mmCIF file of C-alpha atoms in Angstrom:
data_model
loop_
_atom_site.group_PDB
_atom_site.id
_atom_site.type_symbol
_atom_site.label_atom_id
_atom_site.label_comp_id
_atom_site.label_asym_id
_atom_site.label_seq_id
_atom_site.Cartn_x
_atom_site.Cartn_y
_atom_site.Cartn_z
ATOM 1 C CA MET A 1 117.328 37.279 -2.833
ATOM 2 C CA ILE A 2 115.215 36.793 0.484
ATOM 3 C CA SER A 3 115.707 33.192 2.229
ATOM 4 C CA LEU A 4 112.988 32.027 4.337
ATOM 5 C CA PRO A 5 113.304 29.839 7.426
ATOM 6 C CA GLU A 6 114.081 26.028 6.965
ATOM 7 C CA ASN A 7 111.216 25.312 9.997
ATOM 8 C CA PRO A 8 108.357 23.980 7.933
ATOM 9 C CA ARG A 9 105.916 26.115 9.838
ATOM 10 C CA LEU A 10 107.589 28.865 10.515
ATOM 11 C CA SER A 11 108.679 29.190 6.619
ATOM 12 C CA SER A 12 104.925 29.099 5.840
ATOM 13 C CA LEU A 13 103.281 31.112 8.368
ATOM 14 C CA VAL A 14 106.181 34.441 7.402
ATOM 15 C CA SER A 15 105.054 33.562 3.390
ATOM 16 C CA LEU A 16 101.161 33.600 4.176
ATOM 17 C CA LEU A 17 102.033 37.037 6.351
ATOM 18 C CA GLY A 18 104.251 38.251 3.561
ATOM 19 C CA SER A 19 102.170 37.639 0.773
ATOM 20 C CA SER A 20 99.223 39.017 3.629
ATOM 21 C CA THR A 21 100.597 42.409 3.772
ATOM 22 C CA ALA A 22 100.845 42.505 0.182
ATOM 23 C CA LEU A 23 98.065 42.012 -1.628
ATOM 24 C CA TRP A 24 96.677 44.574 1.366
ATOM 25 C CA LEU A 25 98.185 47.207 0.129
ATOM 26 C CA ILE A 26 97.292 46.386 -3.484
ATOM 27 C CA SER A 27 93.240 46.994 -1.368
ATOM 28 C CA VAL A 28 94.210 50.465 0.102
ATOM 29 C CA LEU A 29 95.357 51.367 -3.764
ATOM 30 C CA LYS A 30 91.915 49.706 -5.330
ATOM 31 C CA GLY A 31 89.911 51.129 -2.519
ATOM 32 C CA ASP A 32 88.516 47.736 -1.659
ATOM 33 C CA ALA A 33 89.645 45.248 1.281
ATOM 34 C CA SER A 34 87.381 42.093 -0.821
ATOM 35 C CA ILE A 35 90.464 40.830 -2.886
ATOM 36 C CA VAL A 36 91.144 39.457 0.536
ATOM 37 C CA ASP A 37 88.778 36.134 -0.350
ATOM 38 C CA SER A 38 90.059 35.483 -3.200
ATOM 39 C CA PHE A 39 93.656 35.024 -1.263
ATOM 40 C CA TRP A 40 91.548 32.434 1.099
ATOM 41 C CA SER A 41 91.894 28.998 -0.271
ATOM 42 C CA LEU A 42 94.781 29.849 -1.833
ATOM 43 C CA GLY A 43 96.846 30.703 0.617
ATOM 44 C CA PHE A 44 96.395 26.587 1.054
ATOM 45 C CA VAL A 45 97.966 26.032 -1.947
ATOM 46 C CA LEU A 46 99.939 28.096 -1.586
ATOM 47 C CA GLN A 47 101.146 26.311 2.226
ATOM 48 C CA ALA A 48 101.393 23.217 0.132
ATOM 49 C CA PHE A 49 103.403 23.470 -2.106
ATOM 50 C CA LEU A 50 106.305 24.863 0.565
ATOM 51 C CA TYR A 51 105.739 21.644 2.630
ATOM 52 C CA ASN A 52 106.179 19.550 -0.354
ATOM 53 C CA SER A 53 108.662 20.763 -1.078
ATOM 54 C CA ASN A 54 110.774 21.170 2.329
ATOM 55 C CA PRO A 55 113.091 19.392 3.540
ATOM 56 C CA ALA A 56 110.904 18.463 6.984
ATOM 57 C CA THR A 57 108.989 16.054 4.674
ATOM 58 C CA ALA A 58 111.490 14.722 2.096
ATOM 59 C CA ALA A 59 111.251 10.959 4.259
ATOM 60 C CA GLY A 60 107.191 11.187 3.624
ATOM 61 C CA LEU A 61 104.866 9.167 1.282
ATOM 62 C CA ASP A 62 105.245 9.957 -2.330
ATOM 63 C CA ILE A 63 101.944 9.722 -4.101
ATOM 64 C CA ARG A 64 100.256 10.616 -0.873
ATOM 65 C CA LYS A 65 102.098 14.299 -1.174
ATOM 66 C CA GLN A 66 101.136 14.237 -4.953
ATOM 67 C CA ILE A 67 97.396 13.507 -4.139
ATOM 68 C CA VAL A 68 97.455 16.577 -1.459
ATOM 69 C CA LEU A 69 99.275 18.691 -3.856
ATOM 70 C CA LEU A 70 96.976 18.270 -6.391
ATOM 71 C CA PHE A 71 93.875 18.560 -4.038
ATOM 72 C CA SER A 72 94.522 21.043 -1.930
ATOM 73 C CA SER A 73 95.154 22.920 -5.574
ATOM 74 C CA LEU A 74 92.141 22.034 -7.554
ATOM 75 C CA TRP A 75 91.311 22.894 -4.868
ATOM 76 C CA GLY A 76 92.146 26.084 -4.054
ATOM 77 C CA ALA A 77 92.686 27.450 -8.192
ATOM 78 C CA ARG A 78 88.125 26.119 -8.449
ATOM 79 C CA LEU A 79 87.387 28.642 -5.049
ATOM 80 C CA SER A 80 89.805 31.186 -5.815
ATOM 81 C CA GLY A 81 88.970 31.840 -9.965
ATOM 82 C CA TYR A 82 84.504 31.494 -9.353
ATOM 83 C CA ILE A 83 84.670 34.085 -5.970
ATOM 84 C CA THR A 84 87.254 36.732 -7.811
ATOM 85 C CA TRP A 85 84.241 35.687 -10.904
ATOM 86 C CA ARG A 86 81.575 36.381 -8.297
ATOM 87 C CA ASN A 87 82.534 39.442 -7.562
ATOM 88 C CA HIS A 88 84.093 40.922 -9.652
ATOM 89 C CA GLY A 89 82.480 44.952 -10.963
ATOM 90 C CA ALA A 90 79.968 43.897 -8.399
ATOM 91 C CA GLY A 91 81.698 46.959 -6.003
ATOM 92 C CA GLU A 92 83.348 45.837 -1.800
ATOM 93 C CA ASP A 93 81.562 43.924 -0.012
ATOM 94 C CA TYR A 94 79.431 44.744 2.341
ATOM 95 C CA ARG A 95 81.040 43.463 5.020
ATOM 96 C CA TYR A 96 84.634 45.748 4.773
ATOM 97 C CA GLN A 97 81.642 48.217 3.817
ATOM 98 C CA ALA A 98 80.768 48.452 7.395
ATOM 99 C CA MET A 99 83.965 47.966 8.299
ATOM 100 C CA ARG A 100 85.172 51.030 6.698
ATOM 101 C CA LYS A 101 82.367 52.854 7.999
ATOM 102 C CA ARG A 102 82.515 52.492 11.628
ATOM 103 C CA TRP A 103 87.003 53.089 11.400
ATOM 104 C CA GLY A 104 86.644 56.541 9.303
ATOM 105 C CA ASP A 105 90.353 56.891 8.567
ATOM 106 C CA LYS A 106 91.529 54.133 10.874
ATOM 107 C CA PHE A 107 89.964 51.399 8.307
ATOM 108 C CA TRP A 108 93.331 50.853 6.230
ATOM 109 C CA PHE A 109 95.798 49.653 9.720
ATOM 110 C CA VAL A 110 92.231 48.305 11.238
ATOM 111 C CA SER A 111 91.517 45.810 7.970
ATOM 112 C CA LEU A 112 95.997 44.708 7.553
ATOM 113 C CA LEU A 113 95.804 43.421 11.295
ATOM 114 C CA GLN A 114 91.344 42.504 11.506
ATOM 115 C CA THR A 115 91.096 40.930 8.132
ATOM 116 C CA PHE A 116 94.251 40.090 6.235
ATOM 117 C CA TYR A 117 96.638 38.889 8.856
ATOM 118 C CA LEU A 118 93.783 37.727 11.214
ATOM 119 C CA GLN A 119 92.801 35.055 7.827
ATOM 120 C CA ALA A 120 96.506 34.709 6.847
ATOM 121 C CA PHE A 121 97.004 33.007 11.139
ATOM 122 C CA LEU A 122 93.776 30.821 10.391
ATOM 123 C CA ASN A 123 94.996 30.357 7.116
ATOM 124 C CA TRP A 124 98.235 28.944 9.228
ATOM 125 C CA ILE A 125 95.950 26.962 12.094
ATOM 126 C CA ILE A 126 93.690 25.426 9.364
ATOM 127 C CA GLY A 127 96.699 24.183 6.795
ATOM 128 C CA GLN A 128 98.664 22.730 8.878
ATOM 129 C CA PRO A 129 97.027 18.780 7.895
ATOM 130 C CA LEU A 130 98.854 19.805 4.726
ATOM 131 C CA LEU A 131 102.387 19.585 6.337
ATOM 132 C CA GLU A 132 101.671 16.707 9.022
ATOM 133 C CA SER A 133 99.637 14.713 5.844
ATOM 134 C CA GLN A 134 102.883 14.923 3.418
ATOM 135 C CA GLN A 135 105.264 13.931 6.668
ATOM 136 C CA SER A 136 106.288 10.594 7.333
ATOM 137 C CA ASN A 137 106.562 8.045 11.028
ATOM 138 C CA GLY A 138 108.769 6.459 9.552
ATOM 139 C CA SER A 139 106.827 2.974 8.598
ATOM 140 C CA ASP A 140 104.837 3.925 6.135
ATOM 141 C CA ASP A 141 105.495 2.933 2.882
ATOM 142 C CA LYS A 142 101.988 3.153 1.183
ATOM 143 C CA LEU A 143 98.762 4.168 1.110
ATOM 144 C CA ASN A 144 96.137 2.627 3.214
ATOM 145 C CA GLY A 145 92.663 2.888 4.841
ATOM 146 C CA PHE A 146 92.586 6.245 5.535
ATOM 147 C CA ASP A 147 94.028 7.497 2.694
ATOM 148 C CA ALA A 148 91.017 5.857 0.945
ATOM 149 C CA LEU A 149 88.788 8.088 3.378
ATOM 150 C CA GLY A 150 90.609 11.617 2.984
ATOM 151 C CA CYS A 151 89.823 10.583 -1.478
ATOM 152 C CA LEU A 152 86.385 9.891 -0.774
ATOM 153 C CA LEU A 153 85.786 13.498 2.324
ATOM 154 C CA TRP A 154 87.632 14.719 -0.593
ATOM 155 C CA VAL A 155 85.824 14.079 -3.609
ATOM 156 C CA THR A 156 82.349 13.832 -1.823
ATOM 157 C CA GLY A 157 83.310 17.561 -0.311
ATOM 158 C CA PHE A 158 85.288 18.659 -4.421
ATOM 159 C CA PHE A 159 81.005 18.195 -5.807
ATOM 160 C CA PHE A 160 78.925 19.608 -2.866
ATOM 161 C CA GLU A 161 81.102 23.241 -4.071
ATOM 162 C CA ALA A 162 81.448 22.444 -7.289
ATOM 163 C CA VAL A 163 77.774 21.564 -8.309
ATOM 164 C CA GLY A 164 76.818 23.773 -5.714
ATOM 165 C CA ASP A 165 78.384 26.955 -6.569
ATOM 166 C CA PHE A 166 77.799 26.127 -10.772
ATOM 167 C CA GLN A 167 73.457 25.769 -9.832
ATOM 168 C CA LEU A 168 73.136 28.685 -7.972
ATOM 169 C CA ALA A 169 75.596 30.787 -10.119
ATOM 170 C CA LYS A 170 73.612 29.520 -13.419
ATOM 171 C CA PHE A 171 70.330 30.129 -10.681
ATOM 172 C CA LYS A 172 71.261 33.908 -10.701
ATOM 173 C CA SER A 173 71.692 33.878 -14.224
ATOM 174 C CA ASP A 174 67.881 33.837 -14.805
ATOM 175 C CA PRO A 175 66.148 37.736 -14.152
ATOM 176 C CA ALA A 176 63.316 35.428 -13.631
ATOM 177 C CA ASN A 177 65.033 33.762 -10.456
ATOM 178 C CA LYS A 178 65.149 37.338 -8.420
ATOM 179 C CA GLY A 179 63.843 37.885 -5.001
ATOM 180 C CA LYS A 180 63.377 33.279 -5.650
ATOM 181 C CA LEU A 181 65.492 30.328 -3.234
ATOM 182 C CA LEU A 182 66.888 27.916 -5.513
ATOM 183 C CA THR A 183 65.480 24.344 -3.848
ATOM 184 C CA THR A 184 66.702 22.740 -5.930
ATOM 185 C CA GLY A 185 69.533 19.998 -7.050
ATOM 186 C CA LEU A 186 71.852 19.939 -3.889
ATOM 187 C CA TRP A 187 70.204 22.940 -2.773
ATOM 188 C CA LYS A 188 67.007 20.501 -2.264
ATOM 189 C CA LEU A 189 69.100 18.171 0.489
ATOM 190 C CA THR A 190 71.249 21.321 1.925
ATOM 191 C CA ARG A 191 70.548 24.562 2.678
ATOM 192 C CA HIS A 192 73.932 24.846 1.824
ATOM 193 C CA PRO A 193 75.957 21.935 0.065
ATOM 194 C CA ASN A 194 78.690 24.324 -0.506
ATOM 195 C CA TYR A 195 79.764 25.352 2.123
ATOM 196 C CA PHE A 196 79.174 21.323 3.405
ATOM 197 C CA GLY A 197 81.169 20.898 0.856
ATOM 198 C CA ASN A 198 83.660 22.640 2.138
ATOM 199 C CA SER A 199 84.120 20.801 5.789
ATOM 200 C CA CYS A 200 84.246 17.585 4.239
ATOM 201 C CA MET A 201 87.786 18.150 2.005
ATOM 202 C CA TRP A 202 88.628 19.571 5.198
ATOM 203 C CA TRP A 203 87.954 16.658 7.429
ATOM 204 C CA GLY A 204 89.329 14.541 3.700
ATOM 205 C CA PHE A 205 92.698 16.743 4.435
ATOM 206 C CA TYR A 206 92.332 15.670 7.783
ATOM 207 C CA SER A 207 93.225 12.127 6.705
ATOM 208 C CA PHE A 208 95.275 12.002 4.937
ATOM 209 C CA SER A 209 96.990 13.401 8.268
ATOM 210 C CA VAL A 210 96.304 10.402 10.281
ATOM 211 C CA ALA A 211 96.839 8.070 7.213
ATOM 212 C CA ALA A 212 101.116 9.529 7.406
ATOM 213 C CA GLY A 213 100.323 8.601 11.589
ATOM 214 C CA ASN A 214 99.863 12.626 12.847
ATOM 215 C CA TRP A 215 96.450 12.484 14.270
ATOM 216 C CA LYS A 216 96.804 15.897 16.060
ATOM 217 C CA THR A 217 96.156 17.841 13.860
ATOM 218 C CA ILE A 218 92.137 17.024 14.136
ATOM 219 C CA TYR A 219 91.662 20.695 15.611
ATOM 220 C CA SER A 220 92.323 20.970 11.528
ATOM 221 C CA PRO A 221 88.827 21.086 10.559
ATOM 222 C CA ILE A 222 87.398 21.419 13.944
ATOM 223 C CA LEU A 223 87.882 24.581 13.203
ATOM 224 C CA MET A 224 86.851 25.104 9.614
ATOM 225 C CA THR A 225 83.352 23.471 10.311
ATOM 226 C CA PHE A 226 82.660 25.801 13.019
ATOM 227 C CA LEU A 227 84.183 28.960 10.366
ATOM 228 C CA LEU A 228 81.904 27.573 8.122
ATOM 229 C CA LEU A 229 78.920 27.147 10.419
ATOM 230 C CA LYS A 230 78.548 29.945 13.532
ATOM 231 C CA VAL A 231 81.309 32.274 12.019
ATOM 232 C CA SER A 232 81.462 33.392 8.446
ATOM 233 C CA GLY A 233 78.879 31.125 6.528
ATOM 234 C CA VAL A 234 76.052 29.278 7.475
ATOM 235 C CA ALA A 235 75.484 31.812 10.802
ATOM 236 C CA LEU A 236 76.119 34.683 8.570
ATOM 237 C CA LEU A 237 74.528 34.263 5.173
ATOM 238 C CA GLU A 238 70.558 33.179 6.653
ATOM 239 C CA LYS A 239 70.612 35.806 8.977
ATOM 240 C CA GLY A 240 70.528 38.030 5.793
ATOM 241 C CA LEU A 241 68.575 35.401 3.762
ATOM 242 C CA SER A 242 65.541 35.277 6.659
ATOM 243 C CA LYS A 243 65.308 39.963 6.675
ATOM 244 C CA SER A 244 65.181 39.026 3.043
ATOM 245 C CA LYS A 245 63.087 36.676 1.232
ATOM 246 C CA PRO A 246 60.207 35.523 4.089
ATOM 247 C CA GLN A 247 59.920 32.092 1.841
ATOM 248 C CA PHE A 248 63.632 31.193 3.711
ATOM 249 C CA GLN A 249 61.273 29.947 6.902
ATOM 250 C CA GLU A 250 59.515 27.369 5.526
ATOM 251 C CA TYR A 251 62.880 26.453 3.293
ATOM 252 C CA ILE A 252 64.794 25.517 6.783
ATOM 253 C CA ALA A 253 61.680 23.373 8.008
ATOM 254 C CA SER A 254 61.761 21.534 4.858
ATOM 255 C CA THR A 255 65.263 21.353 4.702
ATOM 256 C CA PRO A 256 68.328 20.577 6.326
ATOM 257 C CA SER A 257 71.225 22.949 7.320
ATOM 258 C CA PHE A 258 74.539 21.694 6.553
ATOM 259 C CA ILE A 259 74.403 17.464 6.482
ATOM 260 C CA PRO A 260 72.308 16.313 2.782
ATOM 261 C CA SER A 261 69.702 14.241 3.372
ATOM 262 C CA LEU A 262 69.812 11.133 2.033
ATOM 263 C CA ARG A 263 66.201 10.675 3.074
ATOM 264 C CA LYS A 264 65.417 13.930 0.274
ATOM 265 C CA LEU A 265 67.414 12.278 -2.434
ATOM 266 C CA PHE A 266 64.549 9.838 -3.599
ATOM 267 C CA SER A 267 61.918 11.650 -2.424
#
């Protein structure tokens, strides 16, 4: 039986790298690296459970620990399930097809380092509030204002991400909408309600960390928001939409990219 290190951070990193290696082997056999996308959010669920059961969090406030475990599990399972459902039967994502074409016979090794292990490392860094929020600063014996803020941010974020994904999936399922843009519902308030919601939830997890007296993990929500805005989210998606949908420029001019417009809520 394999024994994990007692250090919670090291244990988490080893587990993420190990599961990513297994997932990579499956992707090589399937010839499809897209399966890594479904594991992104589940990696945070894995971390939350590992931290929850580690002796380092034994003195943490139990109710806060259970809230963090519940919220991370709900978010991770929903997002993973949605991505898996959305990608079913669609073939390998164009990003990995481009990598496969670029690297040729070396893709199998490059994908392990550049895709699976990089994702595991980012997952580990961003997931640190899941540890800090479950530890104790030695003085907190009840929930506080930052816990309330964390709940508010997480619930708001979960609503925007889940409802935004649902509205988009419903819109795309109608053949009459082919080639059109979704500009109603939450998509009227922001061009990316799902990405905004994702970011909002991670500021919520950071608030739980602050509630436990651990404020240093502010890099986590900042990094997640940066990735959503500049790397794998908004920037990447809008680059493609600007080319494929001429009406997207009008949408850009009338609708905020990220933070919802409260003014448009009542217009």
